[in-house]
Tab-separated table of N, CA and C in Angstrom:
chain	number	residue	atom	x	y	z
A	557	VAL	N	109.281	115.816	101.305
A	557	VAL	CA	109.760	116.957	101.755
A	557	VAL	C	110.819	116.661	102.935
A	558	LEU	N	110.873	115.141	103.324
A	558	LEU	CA	111.887	115.141	103.867
A	558	LEU	C	113.412	114.562	103.083
A	559	HIS	N	112.878	114.183	102.396
A	559	HIS	CA	114.420	113.493	101.126
A	559	HIS	C	114.792	114.802	100.748
A	560	GLU	N	113.909	115.753	100.252
A	560	GLU	CA	114.894	116.733	99.808
A	560	GLU	C	115.545	117.867	100.576
A	561	TYR	N	114.771	117.644	102.271
A	561	TYR	CA	115.701	118.546	103.417
A	561	TYR	C	117.074	117.944	103.533
A	562	PHE	N	117.239	116.476	103.588
A	562	PHE	CA	117.695	115.641	104.469
A	562	PHE	C	118.893	114.694	103.591
A	563	PHE	N	118.659	114.687	102.211
A	563	PHE	CA	119.401	114.029	101.357
A	563	PHE	C	120.760	114.886	100.826
A	564	ARG	N	121.625	114.228	100.979
A	564	ARG	CA	123.152	114.547	100.786
A	564	ARG	C	123.405	113.589	99.601
A	565	GLU	N	124.267	114.338	98.565
A	565	GLU	CA	124.637	113.667	97.571
A	565	GLU	C	125.882	113.011	98.155
A	566	ARG	N	126.239	111.738	98.270
A	566	ARG	CA	127.170	110.945	98.249
A	566	ARG	C	127.531	110.317	97.584
A	567	ALA	N	127.235	109.679	96.188
A	567	ALA	CA	127.921	109.486	95.099
A	567	ALA	C	129.117	110.352	94.384
A	568	GLY	N	130.219	109.606	94.407
A	568	GLY	CA	131.379	110.315	93.968
A	568	GLY	C	132.077	111.004	94.548
A	569	ARG	N	133.075	111.285	94.284
A	569	ARG	CA	133.721	113.201	94.677
A	569	ARG	C	133.486	113.701	93.682
A	570	VAL	N	133.190	115.044	94.038
A	570	VAL	CA	133.227	116.328	93.273
A	570	VAL	C	134.381	117.015	93.732
A	571	LEU	N	135.097	117.940	93.114
A	571	LEU	CA	135.775	118.760	92.946
A	571	LEU	C	135.643	120.118	93.742
A	572	THR	N	135.911	120.597	95.242
A	572	THR	CA	135.559	121.636	96.002
A	572	THR	C	136.710	122.945	95.446
A	573	PRO	N	136.136	124.253	96.055
A	573	PRO	CA	136.369	124.910	95.882
A	573	PRO	C	138.236	125.057	96.154
A	574	SER	N	138.240	124.691	97.025
A	574	SER	CA	139.962	124.487	97.753
A	574	SER	C	140.717	123.075	96.604
A	575	ASP	N	140.100	122.624	96.243
A	575	ASP	CA	140.770	121.306	95.391
A	575	ASP	C	141.254	121.705	94.359
A	576	VAL	N	140.201	122.582	93.802
A	576	VAL	CA	140.998	123.541	92.430
A	576	VAL	C	142.002	124.801	92.531
A	577	ASN	N	141.814	125.545	93.777
A	577	ASN	CA	142.639	126.567	93.867
A	577	ASN	C	142.526	126.896	95.250
A	578	PRO	N	143.608	126.693	96.102
A	578	PRO	CA	143.600	126.470	97.170
A	578	PRO	C	143.426	127.965	98.151
A	579	SER	N	143.628	128.919	97.420
A	579	SER	CA	143.089	130.642	98.140
A	579	SER	C	141.481	130.500	98.529
A	580	TYR	N	140.889	129.621	98.118
A	580	TYR	CA	139.336	129.446	98.377
A	580	TYR	C	139.370	128.398	99.485
A	581	ALA	N	138.025	128.795	100.401
A	581	ALA	CA	137.722	127.668	101.505
A	581	ALA	C	136.782	127.104	100.854
A	582	ASP	N	136.650	125.847	101.643
A	582	ASP	CA	135.673	124.626	101.283
A	582	ASP	C	134.425	124.837	102.612
A	583	LEU	N	133.482	125.599	102.072
A	583	LEU	CA	132.399	126.228	103.241
A	583	LEU	C	131.100	124.878	102.894
A	584	ARG	N	130.898	124.192	103.929
A	584	ARG	CA	130.226	123.502	104.289
A	584	ARG	C	128.802	123.462	103.035
A	585	TYR	N	127.954	124.790	103.238
A	585	TYR	CA	126.878	124.661	102.630
A	585	TYR	C	127.742	124.919	101.183
A	586	GLN	N	128.633	125.904	100.784
A	586	GLN	CA	128.811	125.858	99.371
A	586	GLN	C	129.298	124.294	98.838
A	587	THR	N	130.064	123.673	99.491
A	587	THR	CA	130.384	121.817	98.745
A	587	THR	C	129.047	121.189	99.018
A	588	ASP	N	127.940	121.280	99.718
A	588	ASP	CA	126.705	120.468	99.699
A	588	ASP	C	126.076	121.537	98.436
A	589	ALA	N	126.468	122.630	98.459
A	589	ALA	CA	125.333	123.434	97.084
A	589	ALA	C	126.066	122.765	95.780
A	590	ILE	N	127.599	122.567	95.697
A	590	ILE	CA	128.216	122.005	94.561
A	590	ILE	C	127.660	120.419	94.175
A	591	ALA	N	127.689	119.637	95.076
A	591	ALA	CA	127.411	118.398	94.925
A	591	ALA	C	125.300	118.364	94.664
A	592	MET	N	124.788	119.287	95.370
A	592	MET	CA	123.211	119.266	94.850
A	592	MET	C	123.252	119.727	93.689
A	593	ALA	N	124.111	120.630	92.732
A	593	ALA	CA	123.538	121.300	91.734
A	593	ALA	C	123.984	120.244	90.804
A	594	LEU	N	125.121	119.299	91.049
A	594	LEU	CA	125.577	118.473	89.928
A	594	LEU	C	125.028	117.312	89.652
A	595	ARG	N	123.971	117.437	90.882
A	595	ARG	CA	122.818	116.047	90.797
A	595	ARG	C	121.777	116.322	89.943
A	596	SER	N	121.296	117.561	90.165
A	596	SER	CA	120.064	118.560	89.237
A	596	SER	C	121.095	118.470	88.068
A	597	LEU	N	121.949	118.733	87.302
A	597	LEU	CA	122.268	118.941	85.979
A	597	LEU	C	122.470	117.535	85.379
A	598	ARG	N	122.470	116.692	85.659
A	598	ARG	CA	122.629	115.288	85.721
A	598	ARG	C	121.354	114.493	85.438
A	599	LEU	N	120.557	115.160	86.312
A	599	LEU	CA	118.690	114.498	86.080
A	599	LEU	C	117.907	115.393	85.580
A	600	TYR	N	118.421	116.980	85.263
A	600	TYR	CA	117.255	117.698	84.845
A	600	TYR	C	117.781	118.580	83.672
A	601	ARG	N	118.965	118.126	83.801
A	601	ARG	CA	119.895	119.564	82.539
A	601	ARG	C	119.706	120.926	82.917
A	602	GLY	N	119.435	121.135	83.904
A	602	GLY	CA	119.550	122.568	84.775
A	602	GLY	C	119.465	122.891	85.779
A	603	VAL	N	119.701	123.909	86.644
A	603	VAL	CA	119.824	123.906	88.078
A	603	VAL	C	119.768	125.695	88.454
A	604	ILE	N	119.011	126.241	89.481
A	604	ILE	CA	119.033	127.508	89.753
A	604	ILE	C	119.469	127.329	90.678
A	605	ILE	N	120.898	128.222	91.079
A	605	ILE	CA	121.283	128.293	92.355
A	605	ILE	C	120.791	130.218	93.108
A	606	ALA	N	120.394	129.802	94.418
A	606	ALA	CA	119.660	131.079	94.546
A	606	ALA	C	119.486	130.758	96.424
A	607	ASP	N	120.483	132.300	96.656
A	607	ASP	CA	120.713	132.343	97.951
A	607	ASP	C	121.039	134.164	98.452
A	608	VAL	N	120.912	134.396	99.571
A	608	VAL	CA	120.985	135.980	99.658
A	608	VAL	C	122.576	136.144	99.351
A	609	VAL	N	122.285	137.676	98.621
A	609	VAL	CA	123.859	138.079	98.603
A	609	VAL	C	125.020	137.763	99.565
A	610	GLY	N	126.019	137.497	99.151
A	610	GLY	CA	127.316	137.582	99.890
A	610	GLY	C	127.605	135.758	99.916
A	611	LEU	N	126.986	135.465	99.618
A	611	LEU	CA	127.288	133.584	99.937
A	611	LEU	C	127.604	133.038	99.059
A	612	GLY	N	128.403	133.571	98.095
A	612	GLY	CA	129.196	133.171	96.998
A	612	GLY	C	128.369	131.868	95.798
A	613	LYS	N	127.638	132.470	95.662
A	613	LYS	CA	126.739	132.000	94.610
A	613	LYS	C	127.745	131.802	93.438
A	614	SER	N	128.824	132.512	92.931
A	614	SER	CA	129.467	132.212	91.601
A	614	SER	C	130.333	131.567	92.113
A	615	ILE	N	131.176	131.080	93.124
A	615	ILE	CA	132.198	130.708	93.507
A	615	ILE	C	131.377	129.083	93.234
A	616	ILE	N	130.409	128.850	93.742
A	616	ILE	CA	129.399	127.848	93.229
A	616	ILE	C	129.130	127.205	92.034
A	617	ALA	N	128.851	128.240	91.201
A	617	ALA	CA	128.319	128.313	89.967
A	617	ALA	C	129.980	128.044	89.280
A	618	ALA	N	131.148	128.245	89.555
A	618	ALA	CA	132.366	128.250	88.753
A	618	ALA	C	132.675	127.051	89.116
A	619	CYS	N	132.422	126.670	90.562
A	619	CYS	CA	133.391	125.191	90.602
A	619	CYS	C	132.487	124.156	89.955
A	620	VAL	N	130.681	124.329	89.960
A	620	VAL	CA	130.056	123.268	89.241
A	620	VAL	C	130.586	123.254	88.027
A	621	ALA	N	130.942	124.560	87.073
A	621	ALA	CA	131.446	124.525	85.667
A	621	ALA	C	132.820	123.460	85.839
A	622	ARG	N	133.738	123.463	86.697
A	622	ARG	CA	135.232	122.796	86.692
A	622	ARG	C	134.751	121.260	86.986
A	623	ASN	N	133.739	121.128	87.642
A	623	ASN	CA	133.311	119.854	87.453
A	623	ASN	C	132.573	119.192	86.745
A	624	MET	N	131.759	119.805	85.737
A	624	MET	CA	131.153	119.440	84.579
A	624	MET	C	132.215	119.051	83.264
A	625	ASN	N	133.010	120.222	83.330
A	625	ASN	CA	134.690	119.728	82.528
A	625	ASN	C	134.402	119.987	80.951
A	626	MET	N	133.278	121.299	80.650
A	626	MET	CA	133.071	121.312	79.575
A	626	MET	C	133.449	122.648	79.588
A	627	PRO	N	132.984	123.434	77.792
A	627	PRO	CA	133.213	125.057	77.244
A	627	PRO	C	132.250	125.004	78.434
A	628	VAL	N	132.441	126.604	79.001
A	628	VAL	CA	131.540	127.091	79.044
A	628	VAL	C	131.048	128.688	78.887
A	629	THR	N	129.676	129.243	79.013
A	629	THR	CA	129.774	130.592	78.865
A	629	THR	C	128.729	131.412	79.799
A	630	VAL	N	129.342	132.138	80.410
A	630	VAL	CA	128.663	133.155	81.053
A	630	VAL	C	128.399	134.458	80.819
A	631	ILE	N	126.951	134.250	81.164
A	631	ILE	CA	126.188	135.827	80.552
A	631	ILE	C	125.994	136.623	81.847
A	632	CYS	N	126.470	137.564	82.223
A	632	CYS	CA	126.535	138.179	83.401
A	632	CYS	C	126.035	139.905	82.954
A	633	PRO	N	126.202	140.455	83.686
A	633	PRO	CA	125.686	141.800	83.831
A	633	PRO	C	127.562	142.532	83.780
A	634	PRO	N	127.506	143.689	83.154
A	634	PRO	CA	128.957	144.359	82.364
A	634	PRO	C	130.028	144.357	83.797
A	635	HIS	N	129.721	144.969	84.919
A	635	HIS	CA	129.944	144.934	86.078
A	635	HIS	C	130.626	143.787	86.506
A	636	LEU	N	130.243	142.439	86.340
A	636	LEU	CA	130.705	141.435	86.568
A	636	LEU	C	131.889	140.877	85.945
A	637	VAL	N	131.490	140.980	84.294
A	637	VAL	CA	132.621	140.572	83.187
A	637	VAL	C	134.069	140.289	83.976
A	638	GLN	N	134.876	141.321	84.647
A	638	GLN	CA	135.985	141.186	85.132
A	638	GLN	C	136.329	139.982	86.186
A	639	GLN	N	135.035	140.235	87.177
A	639	GLN	CA	134.713	138.975	88.106
A	639	GLN	C	135.203	137.563	87.702
A	640	TRP	N	134.029	137.416	86.649
A	640	TRP	CA	134.032	136.287	85.770
A	640	TRP	C	135.409	136.156	85.267
A	641	GLN	N	135.971	136.341	84.710
A	641	GLN	CA	137.136	136.448	83.684
A	641	GLN	C	138.419	136.064	85.113
A	642	GLU	N	138.223	136.571	86.129
A	642	GLU	CA	139.321	136.085	87.037
A	642	GLU	C	138.861	134.572	87.891
A	643	TYR	N	137.568	134.294	87.753
A	643	TYR	CA	136.624	133.116	88.555
A	643	TYR	C	137.721	132.138	87.147
A	644	GLY	N	137.462	132.722	85.753
A	644	GLY	CA	137.674	131.556	84.720
A	644	GLY	C	139.564	131.061	85.205
A	645	ARG	N	139.840	132.314	85.060
A	645	ARG	CA	141.656	131.827	85.712
A	645	ARG	C	141.590	131.101	87.114
A	646	ASP	N	140.983	131.414	88.015
A	646	ASP	CA	141.028	130.732	89.513
A	646	ASP	C	140.862	129.319	89.189
A	647	PHE	N	139.570	129.000	88.656
A	647	PHE	CA	138.904	127.767	88.284
A	647	PHE	C	139.383	126.825	87.016
A	648	SER	N	140.045	127.274	86.417
A	648	SER	CA	140.820	126.909	85.041
A	648	SER	C	139.371	126.492	84.306
A	649	LEU	N	138.430	127.320	83.829
A	649	LEU	CA	137.302	126.820	83.216
A	649	LEU	C	137.525	126.619	81.517
A	650	MET	N	136.862	125.551	81.139
A	650	MET	CA	137.403	125.362	79.812
A	650	MET	C	136.800	126.105	78.981
A	651	GLN	N	137.881	127.033	77.886
A	651	GLN	CA	137.003	127.708	77.111
A	651	GLN	C	136.026	128.261	77.301
A	652	LEU	N	136.424	129.357	78.242
A	652	LEU	CA	135.259	130.206	78.847
A	652	LEU	C	135.128	131.370	77.806
A	653	ARG	N	133.991	131.835	77.843
A	653	ARG	CA	133.373	133.152	77.360
A	653	ARG	C	132.648	133.716	78.060
A	654	VAL	N	132.816	134.851	78.248
A	654	VAL	CA	132.322	135.605	79.541
A	654	VAL	C	132.041	136.685	78.651
A	655	VAL	N	129.932	137.032	78.651
A	655	VAL	CA	129.240	137.924	77.882
A	655	VAL	C	128.869	138.735	78.503
A	656	SER	N	128.803	140.161	78.534
A	656	SER	CA	127.895	141.010	79.056
A	656	SER	C	126.618	140.956	78.703
A	657	ALA	N	125.586	140.695	79.607
A	657	ALA	CA	124.468	140.474	78.665
A	657	ALA	C	123.574	142.036	78.306
A	658	GLY	N	124.510	143.078	78.237
A	658	GLY	CA	124.304	144.130	77.443
A	658	GLY	C	124.320	143.887	75.707
A	659	ALA	N	125.478	143.304	75.647
A	659	ALA	CA	125.718	142.985	74.360
A	659	ALA	C	125.434	141.163	73.724
A	660	LEU	N	124.330	141.236	74.852
A	660	LEU	CA	124.169	139.422	74.378
A	660	LEU	C	123.727	139.054	72.836
A	661	ARG	N	122.824	140.023	71.861
A	661	ARG	CA	121.930	140.125	71.012
A	661	ARG	C	123.130	139.904	70.174
A	662	ARG	N	124.340	140.860	70.264
A	662	ARG	CA	125.457	141.104	68.812
A	662	ARG	C	126.578	139.873	69.179
A	663	HIS	N	126.592	139.036	70.385
A	663	HIS	CA	127.294	137.981	70.876
A	663	HIS	C	126.411	136.713	69.918
A	664	PHE	N	125.093	136.359	70.315
A	664	PHE	CA	124.501	135.462	69.928
A	664	PHE	C	124.906	135.919	68.243
A	665	ASP	N	124.547	136.697	67.634
A	665	ASP	CA	124.284	136.601	66.735
A	665	ASP	C	126.032	136.326	65.630
A	666	GLU	N	127.312	136.992	66.177
A	666	GLU	CA	128.366	136.774	65.945
A	666	GLU	C	129.212	134.905	65.955
A	667	TYR	N	128.151	134.320	67.350
A	667	TYR	CA	128.169	133.322	68.007
A	667	TYR	C	127.620	131.691	66.768
A	668	SER	N	126.635	132.302	66.394
A	668	SER	CA	125.682	131.663	65.531
A	668	SER	C	126.123	131.703	64.204
A	669	ALA	N	126.995	132.613	63.747
A	669	ALA	CA	127.388	132.619	62.511
A	669	ALA	C	128.770	131.730	62.291
A	670	TYR	N	129.741	131.783	63.328
A	670	TYR	CA	130.927	131.047	62.860
A	670	TYR	C	131.234	129.758	63.966
A	671	ALA	N	130.122	129.530	65.123
A	671	ALA	CA	130.326	128.286	66.000
A	671	ALA	C	130.080	127.210	65.712
A	672	ASP	N	130.843	126.039	65.748
A	672	ASP	CA	130.572	124.907	65.915
A	672	ASP	C	129.788	124.799	67.110
A	673	THR	N	128.662	124.211	66.533
A	673	THR	CA	127.144	124.149	67.761
A	673	THR	C	127.023	122.828	68.055
A	674	SER	N	128.225	121.474	67.598
A	674	SER	CA	127.747	120.453	67.743
A	674	SER	C	128.017	119.800	68.826
A	675	GLY	N	128.810	120.368	69.970
A	675	GLY	CA	129.148	119.955	71.152
A	675	GLY	C	128.517	120.752	72.164
A	676	GLU	N	128.573	120.039	73.754
A	676	GLU	CA	127.635	120.893	74.599
A	676	GLU	C	128.344	121.565	75.379
A	677	ARG	N	128.003	122.932	76.062
A	677	ARG	CA	128.610	124.086	76.582
A	677	ARG	C	127.540	124.190	77.642
A	678	LEU	N	128.150	124.645	78.638
A	678	LEU	CA	127.663	124.907	79.702
A	678	LEU	C	127.262	126.372	80.049
A	679	ILE	N	126.527	126.602	80.174
A	679	ILE	CA	125.674	128.360	80.299
A	679	ILE	C	125.448	128.475	81.605
A	680	ILE	N	126.108	129.680	82.355
A	680	ILE	CA	125.774	130.455	83.319
A	680	ILE	C	125.204	131.529	83.465
A	681	VAL	N	124.305	132.036	83.681
A	681	VAL	CA	123.460	133.120	83.599
A	681	VAL	C	123.754	133.522	84.970
A	682	ASP	N	124.500	134.903	85.228
A	682	ASP	CA	124.554	135.198	86.676
A	682	ASP	C	123.666	136.511	86.728
A	683	GLU	N	123.293	136.589	87.718
A	683	GLU	CA	122.036	137.742	88.136
A	683	GLU	C	121.112	137.345	87.067
A	684	ALA	N	120.350	136.273	86.600
A	684	ALA	CA	119.286	135.634	85.943
A	684	ALA	C	117.953	136.610	85.933
A	685	HIS	N	117.650	136.887	87.321
A	685	HIS	CA	116.572	137.634	87.830
A	685	HIS	C	116.156	139.137	86.830
A	686	ARG	N	117.465	140.013	86.063
A	686	ARG	CA	117.174	140.796	85.192
A	686	ARG	C	116.623	140.369	84.093
A	687	PHE	N	116.690	138.778	83.972
A	687	PHE	CA	115.692	138.475	82.724
A	687	PHE	C	114.547	138.160	82.953
A	688	ARG	N	113.979	138.418	83.952
A	688	ARG	CA	112.618	137.881	84.372
A	688	ARG	C	111.575	138.883	83.625
A	689	ASN	N	111.653	139.740	83.132
A	689	ASN	CA	110.716	140.478	82.077
A	689	ASN	C	110.749	140.654	80.481
A	690	SER	N	111.772	139.623	80.108
A	690	SER	CA	112.100	139.980	78.597
A	690	SER	C	111.734	138.819	78.189
């Protein structure tokens, strides 16, 4: 418990929001979350970023994606599609594909029909709690 509570990722430098785009601030809890998420992705190939509303979970996720330097697919509610497209520009995300959760089945069918799925792709599910009963 103490290790999990007090441990800070110190190995290697990670890009912070202001490194990528000077219009964003580097808030310590966000930069700590970015480092912890990257560590979890390295160790477990997955991470859940959970916090209360308004603390920048999407900014954290976008910065994690930038640090991963791989193609990104974001699955989000329809009202967040434009926001994620803006994050894609702000954080220069590679080969960003933003998919509305309402069109997920159609996107999956189209993607599996023509895509080269041999490479790795980071998948971000924004508002993942909406899938808890599916």
